Coordinates of C-alpha atoms in Angstrom, one line a residue:
M70 CA 0.8 0.2 0.0
S71 CA 1.4 3.5 -1.0
R72 CA 2.6 6.1 1.8
L73 CA -0.5 8.9 0.4
S74 CA -3.3 5.7 0.4
Q75 CA -2.0 5.0 4.2
S76 CA -1.8 8.6 5.0
G77 CA -5.5 8.8 3.4
H78 CA -6.4 5.7 5.7
S79 CA -4.9 7.6 8.9
S80 CA -6.6 10.6 8.3
S81 CA -10.0 9.5 8.0
A82 CA -9.7 7.2 11.3
S83 CA -8.5 9.9 12.6
R84 CA -11.7 12.1 12.0
E85 CA -14.4 9.1 12.9
S86 CA -12.4 9.5 16.2
I87 CA -12.6 12.8 17.0
A88 CA -16.4 14.1 15.1
P89 CA -18.9 14.2 17.9
D90 CA -21.0 11.3 18.6
R91 CA -25.0 13.0 17.5
S92 CA -26.6 10.2 19.9
T93 CA -24.7 11.0 22.7
R94 CA -24.7 14.8 22.6
S95 CA -28.4 14.3 22.1
S96 CA -29.2 12.3 24.7
T97 CA -26.9 14.9 27.4
L98 CA -29.2 17.8 27.0
P99 CA -31.9 19.1 28.9
Q100 CA -35.4 18.5 27.5
R101 CA -37.8 21.3 28.1
T102 CA -41.3 20.5 29.3
L103 CA -44.5 22.3 29.3
D104 CA -43.7 24.1 32.7
D105 CA -40.3 25.8 31.9
V106 CA -42.1 26.8 29.4
R107 CA -44.6 28.6 30.5
D108 CA -41.8 30.0 33.2
Q109 CA -39.7 31.4 30.9
V110 CA -42.5 33.5 29.6
A111 CA -44.1 34.5 32.5
Y112 CA -40.7 35.4 34.1
E113 CA -40.4 37.3 30.6
V114 CA -44.5 39.1 30.9
A115 CA -42.6 40.1 35.1
V116 CA -39.4 42.0 32.8
R117 CA -40.7 43.6 31.0
T118 CA -43.7 44.5 33.7
I119 CA -41.0 46.1 35.9
T120 CA -38.7 47.8 33.2
K121 CA -42.0 49.9 32.1
G122 CA -42.8 50.6 34.8
E123 CA -42.6 54.0 37.3
T124 CA -41.5 55.1 40.6
V125 CA -43.8 57.2 42.5
D126 CA -42.6 58.2 45.8
G127 CA -40.4 55.2 45.7
V128 CA -42.9 52.4 45.4
R129 CA -41.5 50.2 42.0
L130 CA -45.8 50.4 40.2
G131 CA -46.5 48.8 36.9
V132 CA -49.4 47.4 34.4
M133 CA -49.6 44.9 32.1
L134 CA -52.2 43.0 29.7
T135 CA -51.4 40.6 28.4
L136 CA -54.4 37.6 26.0
S137 CA -55.7 34.7 27.7
K138 CA -54.0 31.4 28.2
T139 CA -55.2 28.1 28.8
D140 CA -55.0 29.1 32.9
D141 CA -55.3 32.1 32.6
E142 CA -54.9 33.2 36.2
E143 CA -52.4 30.5 37.1
F144 CA -50.0 32.1 35.3
L145 CA -50.1 35.5 36.0
R146 CA -49.3 33.4 39.8
R147 CA -46.2 32.5 37.7
V148 CA -45.7 36.0 37.0
A149 CA -45.8 37.4 40.6
D150 CA -43.5 35.1 42.1
V151 CA -41.5 36.7 39.6
L152 CA -42.0 39.8 40.6
Q153 CA -42.4 39.3 43.9
K154 CA -37.9 38.0 43.7
Q155 CA -37.2 40.0 41.3
M156 CA -38.7 42.7 43.7
L157 CA -37.5 41.8 47.1
L158 CA -35.6 44.7 49.0
H159 CA -38.1 47.2 47.6
N160 CA -41.8 48.5 47.9
H161 CA -43.7 47.9 44.8
V162 CA -47.5 47.2 43.4
F163 CA -48.0 45.7 40.0
A164 CA -51.5 44.8 38.0
I165 CA -51.1 42.5 36.0
A166 CA -54.6 40.9 33.3
T167 CA -55.8 38.8 30.6
T168 CA -57.6 40.0 28.1
G169 CA -59.0 38.5 24.9
P170 CA -61.6 35.4 25.1
S171 CA -61.3 33.8 28.2
T172 CA -61.1 29.5 28.0
R173 CA -63.4 30.0 31.0
S174 CA -67.0 28.6 30.9
D175 CA -67.4 32.3 30.4
P176 CA -65.6 34.1 27.4
K177 CA -66.4 38.0 28.6
A178 CA -64.5 36.7 32.1
N179 CA -60.2 37.9 32.3
T180 CA -58.4 37.3 35.4
L181 CA -56.7 40.1 36.8
L182 CA -54.2 40.0 40.2
I183 CA -52.4 42.7 42.1
C184 CA -49.5 41.7 44.1
G185 CA -47.5 44.3 46.0
A186 CA -45.0 44.3 49.3
P187 CA -45.7 46.3 51.9
E188 CA -49.8 44.7 51.7
T189 CA -51.0 47.6 52.8
Y190 CA -49.6 49.1 49.0
V191 CA -52.1 45.5 48.0
Q192 CA -55.1 46.4 49.2
R193 CA -55.3 50.6 48.9
A194 CA -54.5 49.4 45.1
V195 CA -57.6 46.9 45.1
L196 CA -60.4 49.4 46.9
L197 CA -59.1 51.9 43.3
A198 CA -59.9 49.6 41.4
S199 CA -62.7 48.4 42.5
S200 CA -64.7 51.5 42.3
K201 CA -63.1 51.3 38.4
L202 CA -64.2 48.2 37.6
L203 CA -67.2 48.7 39.1
G204 CA -70.1 46.3 38.8
R205 CA -67.5 44.3 36.2
I206 CA -66.0 41.7 39.1
Q207 CA -67.1 38.4 39.8
L208 CA -65.0 37.0 41.7
T209 CA -62.7 37.4 44.2
H210 CA -59.9 35.9 45.8
N211 CA -57.8 37.6 48.4
D212 CA -54.1 36.5 49.6
G213 CA -52.9 39.7 51.6
P214 CA -49.5 40.7 48.8
I215 CA -51.8 38.8 46.0
W216 CA -55.2 39.5 44.6
V217 CA -56.6 38.2 41.7
A218 CA -60.8 39.3 40.1
I219 CA -62.9 37.7 37.6
V220 CA -64.1 40.4 35.3
R221 CA -65.6 40.6 32.5
N222 CA -64.8 42.2 29.6
M223 CA -60.9 43.7 30.5
S224 CA -60.6 45.8 27.9
P225 CA -57.1 46.0 25.5
A226 CA -53.7 46.8 24.7
P227 CA -52.4 49.8 24.8
A228 CA -53.8 51.8 26.6
S229 CA -57.1 50.6 27.2
A230 CA -59.8 53.0 29.3
D231 CA -59.0 49.6 31.8
E232 CA -55.0 49.9 31.8
T233 CA -55.2 53.3 32.0
A234 CA -57.5 52.9 35.2
L235 CA -55.7 51.1 36.1
W236 CA -51.8 52.3 35.8
D237 CA -53.9 55.9 38.4
A238 CA -55.0 54.0 40.7
L239 CA -51.5 52.3 40.6
R240 CA -50.5 55.7 40.7
K241 CA -53.2 57.3 43.9
C242 CA -51.8 53.5 46.4
A243 CA -48.5 54.6 45.6
R244 CA -48.3 58.1 47.0
A245 CA -46.8 58.6 50.8
P246 CA -50.0 59.6 52.9
M247 CA -50.1 63.1 54.0
D248 CA -49.2 63.9 57.9
P249 CA -52.9 63.6 59.2
L250 CA -52.1 66.9 61.1
V251 CA -50.5 69.0 58.0
P252 CA -53.6 70.6 56.7
P253 CA -53.7 70.0 52.7
P254 CA -52.6 73.0 51.3
G255 CA -54.3 76.0 50.4
S256 CA -57.3 74.5 52.6
R257 CA -58.8 76.8 55.0
G258 CA -59.8 76.6 59.2
A259 CA -63.4 77.2 59.6
A260 CA -62.0 80.4 61.3
E261 CA -60.8 81.7 58.2
A262 CA -63.9 80.5 56.3
L263 CA -65.8 82.7 58.2
A264 CA -64.1 85.4 58.1
G265 CA -63.1 85.3 55.1
A266 CA -67.1 85.1 54.3
R267 CA -67.9 88.6 56.8
A268 CA -65.2 90.7 54.9
R269 CA -67.7 90.1 52.0
L270 CA -70.7 91.7 54.1
Q271 CA -71.8 95.0 56.0
R272 CA -73.0 93.3 58.8
L273 CA -76.2 94.0 61.4
T274 CA -76.3 95.8 64.8
P275 CA -80.2 93.6 65.9
T276 CA -80.8 97.3 66.7
Q277 CA -79.7 98.3 63.0
A278 CA -81.8 95.1 61.6
H279 CA -84.7 95.9 63.7
E280 CA -84.2 99.5 63.1
E281 CA -84.3 98.1 59.0
L282 CA -87.4 95.8 59.2
L283 CA -89.4 98.8 61.1
A284 CA -88.6 101.7 58.8
P285 CA -91.6 103.0 57.1
A286 CA -90.2 102.7 53.0
V287 CA -87.1 100.9 52.2
G288 CA -85.6 100.6 48.8
A289 CA -86.2 97.3 48.1
P290 CA -88.4 94.2 50.2
T291 CA -86.7 93.1 52.9
F292 CA -87.0 89.4 55.0
L293 CA -85.8 89.0 57.8
V294 CA -85.0 85.0 57.5
D295 CA -84.3 82.3 60.3
I296 CA -82.0 79.1 59.3
R297 CA -81.7 77.6 62.8
S298 CA -83.3 74.4 63.8
E299 CA -86.2 73.1 64.8
S300 CA -84.6 72.4 68.3
E301 CA -83.6 76.4 68.3
R302 CA -86.8 78.0 67.8
A303 CA -88.3 74.7 69.7
R304 CA -85.6 75.4 73.1
S305 CA -85.4 79.7 72.5
G306 CA -88.6 81.1 70.7
G307 CA -88.6 83.4 67.7
I308 CA -88.7 86.2 66.5
A309 CA -92.8 87.1 65.4
G310 CA -93.1 87.5 61.1
S311 CA -89.6 86.2 60.1
L312 CA -89.4 83.3 57.8
I313 CA -88.0 79.8 58.8
I314 CA -86.3 78.2 56.3
D315 CA -84.1 75.2 56.2
R316 CA -80.2 76.2 55.8
N317 CA -80.6 72.9 53.4
V318 CA -82.6 74.4 51.1
L319 CA -82.2 77.9 51.6
E320 CA -80.3 78.4 47.8
W321 CA -83.1 77.2 47.1
R322 CA -85.7 78.9 48.6
F323 CA -83.4 82.0 47.0
D324 CA -82.5 82.0 43.8
P325 CA -84.5 83.2 41.2
R326 CA -82.9 81.3 38.1
S327 CA -84.5 78.0 40.3
D328 CA -87.9 76.3 40.6
E329 CA -87.6 75.6 44.2
R330 CA -87.8 79.7 45.3
L331 CA -90.4 81.6 46.7
L332 CA -91.8 83.2 45.4
I333 CA -91.5 85.8 47.2
V334 CA -87.4 85.2 45.1
D335 CA -88.1 87.7 41.5
R336 CA -85.6 90.4 41.8
Y337 CA -82.3 90.5 42.6
D338 CA -81.9 93.3 44.6
L339 CA -83.5 92.1 48.0
R340 CA -82.5 92.2 51.0
V341 CA -82.5 90.0 53.2
I342 CA -81.3 89.8 56.8
V343 CA -79.7 86.1 58.1
F344 CA -79.8 85.3 61.3
C345 CA -78.7 82.1 63.4
E346 CA -78.4 81.4 67.1
D347 CA -75.1 83.1 67.3
G348 CA -74.3 84.8 64.5
S349 CA -71.9 82.5 63.0
A350 CA -73.5 80.1 60.3
S351 CA -75.1 83.0 59.1
S352 CA -72.5 84.8 57.5
L353 CA -71.5 82.3 55.4
A354 CA -75.1 81.3 54.5
A355 CA -75.2 85.2 53.9
V356 CA -72.5 84.7 51.5
A357 CA -74.1 82.1 49.9
L358 CA -76.6 84.1 48.6
L359 CA -74.0 87.0 47.4
D360 CA -73.1 84.0 45.8
L361 CA -76.8 83.5 44.2
G362 CA -76.4 87.4 42.8
L363 CA -78.8 88.9 46.1
L364 CA -76.5 91.6 45.6
N365 CA -78.4 93.0 49.4
A366 CA -78.1 89.9 51.5
T367 CA -76.7 90.0 55.2
D368 CA -76.4 88.2 59.2
I369 CA -77.3 90.2 61.8
V370 CA -74.2 90.6 64.4
G371 CA -74.5 88.2 66.9
G372 CA -77.5 86.1 66.2
Y373 CA -80.7 85.6 67.9
R374 CA -78.4 85.4 71.5
A375 CA -77.2 88.9 70.4
W376 CA -81.3 90.0 69.5
Q377 CA -82.4 88.2 72.3
K378 CA -79.9 90.3 74.7
A379 CA -81.0 94.0 73.4
G380 CA -83.6 94.1 74.8
L381 CA -84.9 93.0 71.3
P382 CA -89.2 91.6 70.8
V383 CA -89.0 87.6 70.8
D384 CA -92.3 85.1 70.8
M385 CA -91.8 82.3 73.1
D386 CA -94.7 80.8 71.4
L387 CA -93.6 80.8 68.2
D388 CA -95.3 77.8 66.3
V389 CA -91.4 76.0 65.3
G390 CA -93.1 73.4 63.1
T391 CA -93.8 76.5 60.9
E392 CA -92.8 76.1 57.0
P393 CA -92.8 79.2 54.8
S394 CA -93.0 76.3 51.8
V395 CA -96.5 75.7 52.6
I396 CA -98.0 78.8 52.9
Q397 CA -96.1 81.6 50.2
I398 CA -93.7 79.1 48.0
I399 CA -93.3 77.8 45.7
D400 CA -94.1 78.0 42.1

């Protein structure tokens, strides 16, 4: 045999000896199960949810809508498990939901899962989301850090109404609670509101109000209006000739635009003098009438108590149940 043939034979043998055994290689690779595939998909959905999320007051949050699967709840719980492991050291709250036709007996029944830590974020998110999905939640299950619900007709992404609503719920639940002892910006205390109201009024003392009511000629129809409660009138009496109007309906009775107005309220230049027991509620009521356009409205300084103290006439036998609506209102 020639050297060339010997060499070729040797080379062929060498190649055969180092070539991989395909049967051996395929037998050593792990076989992927359906569970492995589901875990991989759940992992990808979880990572995408975190990546596309946002941080509000130190809380990571996100919303993800995915197409319905064979077992929606089981799949969403896999996603939640990944989310919780990835965010173990961080405050977080996430909402994941399925959309589209469901494999359930009701094809319009989708699954919504909210998970997070601490659990307070989940509970806040659940309350907010439930109000936005009113009438569509059929069944719920609460495990503390995980809440699952069956929701009818979850609208599909992108930019669906349900996705927007869930984002809004998560953002609001993640906001740090305000210090309950610090007033919100722009708010006013009752005393400040009362002072602001009185700054807009030309208030009358009891004597001034009495003299104005007795004047033989006035520039506009003038009325004394008692807005006290029935129990206050029963205890302290009243002023004969005053109109008894419940505070709850004062604006409707004295609004010339209202179908429930008094028959006498047919013009905006009426002189309305309001009084309450001590002159506090009456100031706020008079300003409410100013805002309706009754620019001559005012109240009595000190209210009914000051009227009594000034020795002005009162009626202790007043029919406390008298309602002007019975005798002279309403168109």
